[in-house]
Structure formats: structure tokens, C-alpha cells
Tab-separated table of C-alpha atoms in Angstrom:
chain	number	residue	atom	x	y	z
A	1	MET	CA	15.004	-10.455	13.922
A	2	SER	CA	17.033	-11.986	16.397
A	3	ALA	CA	18.852	-15.790	16.055
A	4	ASP	CA	16.256	-17.674	18.515
A	5	ARG	CA	13.190	-16.654	16.529
A	6	ARG	CA	14.773	-17.661	12.980
A	7	PRO	CA	12.724	-21.197	11.961
A	8	HIS	CA	14.979	-24.106	11.784
A	9	GLY	CA	17.067	-25.226	8.675
A	10	ASP	CA	18.399	-21.430	8.526
A	11	GLY	CA	21.949	-21.486	8.025
A	12	PRO	CA	24.095	-24.357	7.584
A	13	HIS	CA	23.741	-27.742	9.298
A	14	GLU	CA	26.011	-29.266	12.025
A	15	ASP	CA	27.415	-31.320	9.020
A	16	GLY	CA	28.631	-28.306	7.026
A	17	THR	CA	26.432	-28.953	4.243
A	18	ALA	CA	24.306	-25.308	3.257
A	19	VAL	CA	20.570	-25.272	3.175
A	20	ARG	CA	18.362	-23.336	1.320
A	21	ASP	CA	17.427	-20.384	3.708
A	22	PRO	CA	13.589	-20.484	4.316
A	23	ALA	CA	13.809	-17.132	6.318
A	24	ALA	CA	14.532	-15.540	2.908
A	25	GLN	CA	10.900	-15.835	2.076
A	26	PRO	CA	9.250	-13.523	5.135
A	27	GLU	CA	12.210	-10.827	4.084
A	28	ARG	CA	11.863	-11.109	0.146
A	29	THR	CA	7.759	-10.438	0.678
A	30	ARG	CA	8.834	-7.703	3.783
A	31	MET	CA	10.640	-5.868	0.907
A	32	ALA	CA	7.906	-6.338	-1.536
A	33	TRP	CA	5.917	-4.689	0.688
A	34	ARG	CA	8.262	-1.982	1.188
A	35	ARG	CA	9.038	-1.489	-2.587
A	36	THR	CA	5.314	-1.279	-3.301
A	37	THR	CA	4.759	1.478	-0.496
A	38	LEU	CA	7.910	3.161	-2.062
A	39	ALA	CA	6.168	3.146	-5.884
A	40	PHE	CA	2.657	4.303	-4.383
A	41	ALA	CA	4.863	7.584	-2.813
A	42	ALA	CA	6.196	8.231	-6.287
A	43	VAL	CA	3.040	7.771	-8.097
A	44	VAL	CA	0.839	9.992	-5.253
A	45	ALA	CA	4.180	12.466	-5.806
A	46	LEU	CA	3.075	12.914	-9.305
A	47	LEU	CA	-0.596	13.356	-8.631
A	48	ALA	CA	0.453	15.718	-6.329
A	49	ARG	CA	2.942	17.381	-8.800
A	50	GLY	CA	-0.284	17.975	-10.981
A	51	THR	CA	-2.765	19.757	-8.743
A	52	LEU	CA	0.052	22.210	-7.779
A	53	HIS	CA	1.281	22.890	-10.930
A	54	ASP	CA	-1.744	23.628	-12.260
A	55	GLY	CA	-2.768	26.496	-9.414
A	56	GLY	CA	-6.327	27.175	-9.202
A	57	PRO	CA	-8.732	27.496	-5.906
A	58	PRO	CA	-7.840	25.676	-2.930
A	59	GLN	CA	-10.756	22.672	-3.271
A	60	ALA	CA	-8.749	21.461	-6.312
A	61	TYR	CA	-6.042	20.343	-3.626
A	62	ALA	CA	-8.150	18.270	-2.853
A	63	PRO	CA	-7.666	14.989	-4.748
A	64	ALA	CA	-3.897	15.489	-3.974
A	65	ALA	CA	-4.379	15.630	-0.054
A	66	LEU	CA	-6.684	12.602	-0.475
A	67	GLY	CA	-4.243	10.659	-2.388
A	68	ALA	CA	-1.446	11.628	0.428
A	69	LEU	CA	-4.097	10.359	2.976
A	70	VAL	CA	-4.604	7.115	1.395
A	71	TRP	CA	-0.783	6.474	0.449
A	72	LEU	CA	-0.714	6.556	4.727
A	73	GLY	CA	-3.344	4.501	4.687
A	74	PHE	CA	-1.112	1.814	2.408
A	75	LEU	CA	1.887	2.876	4.578
A	76	ALA	CA	-0.060	1.487	7.787
A	77	LEU	CA	-1.747	-1.681	6.044
A	78	ALA	CA	2.078	-2.640	4.681
A	79	HIS	CA	3.371	-1.963	8.148
A	80	ARG	CA	0.725	-4.343	9.953
A	81	ARG	CA	1.588	-6.691	7.143
A	82	ILE	CA	5.529	-6.437	7.610
A	83	ARG	CA	4.958	-7.223	11.647
A	84	ALA	CA	2.942	-9.777	11.088
A	85	LEU	CA	5.839	-11.400	8.735
A	86	ASP	CA	8.619	-11.007	11.606
A	87	VAL	CA	7.840	-14.508	12.890
A	88	PRO	CA	9.463	-18.113	11.596
A	89	ARG	CA	6.175	-19.437	9.712
A	90	PRO	CA	4.081	-16.579	8.628
A	91	GLY	CA	0.417	-17.015	8.343
A	92	PRO	CA	-1.075	-16.295	4.510
A	93	LEU	CA	-2.060	-12.748	3.712
A	94	GLY	CA	-5.555	-11.951	4.728
A	95	THR	CA	-8.060	-11.641	2.320
A	96	ARG	CA	-9.183	-8.202	3.605
A	97	THR	CA	-5.542	-6.825	3.697
A	98	ALA	CA	-5.368	-7.685	-0.143
A	99	TYR	CA	-8.910	-6.215	-0.988
A	100	THR	CA	-8.063	-3.156	1.108
A	101	ALA	CA	-4.221	-2.724	-0.882
A	102	ALA	CA	-6.551	-3.207	-3.916
A	103	VAL	CA	-8.691	-0.252	-3.093
A	104	CYS	CA	-6.124	2.174	-2.264
A	105	THR	CA	-4.288	1.010	-5.517
A	106	LEU	CA	-7.651	1.565	-7.347
A	107	SER	CA	-8.532	5.297	-5.912
A	108	VAL	CA	-5.440	7.027	-7.290
A	109	PRO	CA	-6.240	6.333	-10.830
A	110	ILE	CA	-9.722	7.536	-9.944
A	111	PHE	CA	-8.241	10.765	-7.868
A	112	GLY	CA	-6.055	11.138	-11.316
A	113	VAL	CA	-9.274	11.140	-13.303
A	114	VAL	CA	-10.667	13.569	-11.016
A	115	VAL	CA	-7.929	16.120	-11.029
A	116	TRP	CA	-7.875	16.203	-15.390
A	117	LEU	CA	-11.978	16.702	-15.199
A	118	TRP	CA	-11.546	19.836	-12.601
B	1	MET	CA	-28.448	-19.141	-21.588
B	2	ILE	CA	-29.321	-17.181	-18.569
B	3	LYS	CA	-28.948	-20.487	-16.499
B	4	ARG	CA	-25.577	-21.135	-17.686
B	5	LEU	CA	-24.612	-17.448	-17.519
B	6	TRP	CA	-25.148	-17.894	-13.812
B	7	TYR	CA	-23.455	-21.100	-13.266
B	8	GLY	CA	-20.409	-19.225	-15.099
B	9	LEU	CA	-20.883	-16.106	-12.694
B	10	ARG	CA	-21.863	-17.883	-9.489
B	11	ASP	CA	-18.343	-19.069	-8.755
B	12	PRO	CA	-16.041	-15.751	-9.214
B	13	LEU	CA	-18.712	-13.721	-7.487
B	14	ARG	CA	-18.886	-15.990	-4.345
B	15	LEU	CA	-15.315	-16.145	-4.378
B	16	TRP	CA	-15.368	-11.838	-4.234
B	17	LEU	CA	-18.019	-11.289	-1.748
B	18	ALA	CA	-17.090	-14.041	0.473
B	19	PRO	CA	-13.377	-14.490	0.087
B	20	GLU	CA	-12.881	-15.578	3.703
B	21	ARG	CA	-14.556	-18.997	2.739
B	22	MET	CA	-11.608	-20.196	0.601
B	23	ARG	CA	-9.901	-20.662	3.967
B	24	ALA	CA	-12.352	-23.231	4.525
B	25	GLU	CA	-11.607	-25.195	1.392
B	26	GLY	CA	-8.777	-27.619	1.191
B	27	THR	CA	-5.902	-27.709	3.327
B	28	THR	CA	-3.352	-24.870	3.835
B	29	PRO	CA	-0.562	-24.977	1.509
B	30	ASP	CA	3.410	-24.381	2.469
B	31	TYR	CA	3.683	-21.166	3.847
B	32	ARG	CA	6.392	-20.234	1.084
B	33	PHE	CA	3.893	-20.790	-1.646
B	34	SER	CA	1.252	-18.637	0.051
B	35	LEU	CA	4.495	-15.577	0.793
B	36	ALA	CA	5.141	-15.893	-2.983
B	37	ASN	CA	1.525	-15.726	-3.801
B	38	GLU	CA	1.645	-12.552	-2.142
B	39	ARG	CA	4.654	-11.100	-3.753
B	40	THR	CA	3.227	-11.903	-6.956
B	41	PHE	CA	0.479	-10.253	-5.901
B	42	LEU	CA	1.822	-6.945	-5.021
B	43	ALA	CA	4.101	-7.211	-7.708
B	44	TRP	CA	0.758	-7.183	-9.938
B	45	ILE	CA	-0.140	-4.143	-7.774
B	46	ARG	CA	2.958	-2.265	-8.751
B	47	THR	CA	2.135	-2.523	-12.355
B	48	ALA	CA	-0.711	-1.115	-11.771
B	49	LEU	CA	0.917	1.705	-10.087
B	50	ALA	CA	3.186	2.051	-13.060
B	51	LEU	CA	0.219	2.607	-15.053
B	52	VAL	CA	-1.072	4.783	-13.560
B	53	ALA	CA	1.906	7.254	-13.460
B	54	GLY	CA	2.177	6.400	-16.834
B	55	GLY	CA	-1.067	7.933	-16.927
B	56	LEU	CA	-0.369	10.783	-14.661
B	57	ALA	CA	2.999	11.392	-16.934
B	58	VAL	CA	1.579	11.703	-19.980
B	59	ASP	CA	-1.071	14.025	-18.793
B	60	GLN	CA	1.581	16.298	-17.452
B	61	PHE	CA	4.891	16.086	-19.746
B	62	LEU	CA	3.235	15.795	-22.825
B	63	THR	CA	2.407	19.082	-23.827
B	64	GLY	CA	3.478	19.164	-27.245
B	65	LEU	CA	0.146	17.477	-27.853
B	66	ARG	CA	-3.076	18.412	-28.218
B	67	PRO	CA	-5.604	18.699	-25.233
B	68	GLY	CA	-7.790	15.728	-26.549
B	69	PRO	CA	-5.521	12.960	-27.423
B	70	ARG	CA	-3.378	13.521	-24.372
B	71	ALA	CA	-6.234	13.249	-22.455
B	72	ALA	CA	-7.381	10.061	-24.577
B	73	ILE	CA	-4.188	8.212	-23.800
B	74	ALA	CA	-4.157	9.348	-19.935
B	75	VAL	CA	-7.358	8.238	-18.984
B	76	VAL	CA	-6.702	4.711	-21.111
B	77	LEU	CA	-3.135	4.437	-19.059
B	78	LEU	CA	-5.168	5.411	-15.905
B	79	ALA	CA	-7.919	2.723	-16.617
B	80	GLY	CA	-5.311	-0.106	-17.428
B	81	GLY	CA	-3.864	0.869	-13.945
B	82	ALA	CA	-7.455	0.281	-12.208
B	83	LEU	CA	-8.021	-2.618	-14.401
B	84	CYS	CA	-4.918	-4.370	-13.308
B	85	ALA	CA	-5.105	-3.253	-10.129
B	86	VAL	CA	-8.879	-5.446	-9.909
B	87	ARG	CA	-7.118	-7.723	-11.568
B	88	ALA	CA	-4.377	-8.388	-9.006
B	89	VAL	CA	-6.713	-9.059	-6.481
B	90	ASN	CA	-8.699	-11.555	-8.658
B	91	HIS	CA	-5.862	-13.490	-9.484
B	92	TRP	CA	-4.202	-13.847	-5.837
B	93	LEU	CA	-7.911	-15.093	-4.824
B	94	ARG	CA	-7.933	-17.748	-7.293
B	95	THR	CA	-4.220	-18.723	-6.818
B	96	GLU	CA	-4.871	-19.018	-3.426
B	97	ARG	CA	-7.601	-20.956	-3.809
B	98	ALA	CA	-6.047	-23.451	-6.273
B	99	MET	CA	-3.160	-24.131	-4.118
B	100	ARG	CA	-5.681	-24.813	-1.099
B	101	ARG	CA	-7.710	-27.179	-3.422
B	102	GLY	CA	-4.646	-28.739	-4.891
B	103	ASP	CA	-5.570	-27.820	-8.027
B	104	ASP	CA	-3.516	-26.560	-11.233
B	105	LEU	CA	-3.062	-22.710	-10.833
B	106	PRO	CA	-5.156	-20.577	-12.796
B	107	LEU	CA	-3.599	-19.638	-16.515
B	108	SER	CA	-4.588	-16.555	-17.758
B	109	ARG	CA	-4.757	-14.224	-21.106
B	110	PHE	CA	-3.960	-11.187	-19.169
B	111	PRO	CA	-0.569	-10.685	-19.241
B	112	VAL	CA	-0.333	-11.404	-22.726
B	113	LEU	CA	-3.328	-8.690	-23.322
B	114	LEU	CA	-1.050	-6.360	-20.932
B	115	ALA	CA	2.162	-6.512	-23.114
B	116	LEU	CA	0.178	-5.660	-26.273
B	117	GLY	CA	-1.591	-2.720	-24.365
B	118	THR	CA	1.521	-1.326	-23.586
B	119	ALA	CA	3.324	-1.958	-26.730
B	120	VAL	CA	0.927	-0.109	-28.183
B	121	ALA	CA	0.291	2.500	-25.797
B	122	ALA	CA	4.088	2.933	-26.066
B	123	LEU	CA	4.082	3.427	-30.086
B	124	VAL	CA	1.248	5.669	-29.461
B	125	VAL	CA	3.138	7.992	-27.043
B	126	VAL	CA	6.316	8.061	-29.275
B	127	ALA	CA	3.881	9.006	-32.656
B	128	GLY	CA	2.276	11.770	-30.144
B	129	VAL	CA	5.693	13.286	-29.513
B	130	LEU	CA	6.872	13.123	-32.960
B	131	LEU	CA	4.106	14.614	-34.283
B	132	GLY	CA	4.571	17.450	-31.320
B	133	GLU	CA	7.764	18.114	-32.071
B	134	LEU	CA	6.901	18.358	-35.988
B	135	GLY	CA	3.597	20.498	-35.768
B	136	ARG	CA	5.874	22.757	-33.823
């Protein structure tokens, strides 16, 4: 983020008193998206481990492949939101983004049950 | 009775099916509050992912248990993760709407239930590991 795009109030005032940093809000939200994407990757890796460990016919790998695809989708979603957050006063999270994020998360336990049933 | 049920369900159904209408209500809150709500939503999503990871781990690593109980614990944890994800969106929507309307933030029993559920699941897993070791 370049200095001229930072919201006013960021950094010390002219009189030298430090103010709370409003820019940390988008920053923290950006990192929250990153953490969530990382956690998602770990869960998908565990899902893949389950299918690869069992061996079996090629179609048994389908849930792991779908899980990886869903993770890529989540990564793209997080990336879009992170780009939208890189402005001084970001707009609120869109309901469609929130729904998509939840559906991505919801699909992982479903794949997990599918792996188990296979 | 049916009328009361309908009135009870109408509001959450509307919120779920036409979430964009929420934006027409009230005033846009300070962006910092919206971002805080977004981070809370993401924290709940991570909680859901952690429960799912727990379920997958029980299935893959608790090989000392018999398949029946192992699958039961795993499925309960996976279902808990799914429930947590759905609830994350619901709570985010309700909080966002309450902030727009200037209402109090919604209270929920869910965290207490989740804490109790997690504690019970942890004890069951500990018991499972111990029994698996003893039965060997």
C-alpha cells in the first residue's frame, strides 16, 4: 500500500500525539483471510492423505481432487476480497462472498464423508 | 400454532434467501465494525475447518479403535464442522443487520454448546485411545 493511499489519521498527528491506526483494520482482515486459506489448505491436505493412503481405484481419488479444486476456489475468493480491502475505506463483505466461503467450507466435511463411505 | 411458527420462521428465511435486502435497511455502520464482523466470521470458518480436520484425523490416526466407534466420532466431528460453517454465515448476517439497524448484537447459545461438545468429543477420544491401548 503506498503512503498516499493511506487513510488520514494513520501515523502521528502534526502535534506529535500518536493516534490509533485505522489502517490496521483492513490489514488484520486481510491476514484473517490468509490464515483461513492456510487452514483450508491443511484440511484439504489431510483429506488427500486419507484417500491416497487407502489406495484403491482411480475414482476413489475424486473427493481429494474436488477438495483441491474447492480450495483453489476459496483461494481466488480470498484473493479478490484482499484486493478489495486494499483501499483506505473498504466496503463491507458482500453476502455472495460470505455464502460462497461457507459453501466451500461446507463441501469439505461432505467430501470427508464421501471418502469414508467409499 | 402454524401461524406462530410461520412468524418465527419468516424473518430468518427472508434473511437467508434475500440477504442483499439487508443492505437496504438502516445505515451503513463504520467500516471498522463491518471488518470486525468479517474477521469474526472468518474465525468461525476456521473453527469449522478445525472440527473437520479433527474428524478426518480421528478417522485416519485413531487406528487402535474399532471401525464402528471410530467412524461415529469422525462423522459427529465432521457434522459439527458443517454446522459451524452454516452458523458462521447466519451469525454474520444477523450481526451485520443488527449493526445497520442500530439494534443490540444477537446473542447466541452456540458457543456454549460448541464448548461442551468439544469437551465431550475430546474426552471420548481420550477414552478411545486408552481403551485401544489397553485392548492391544
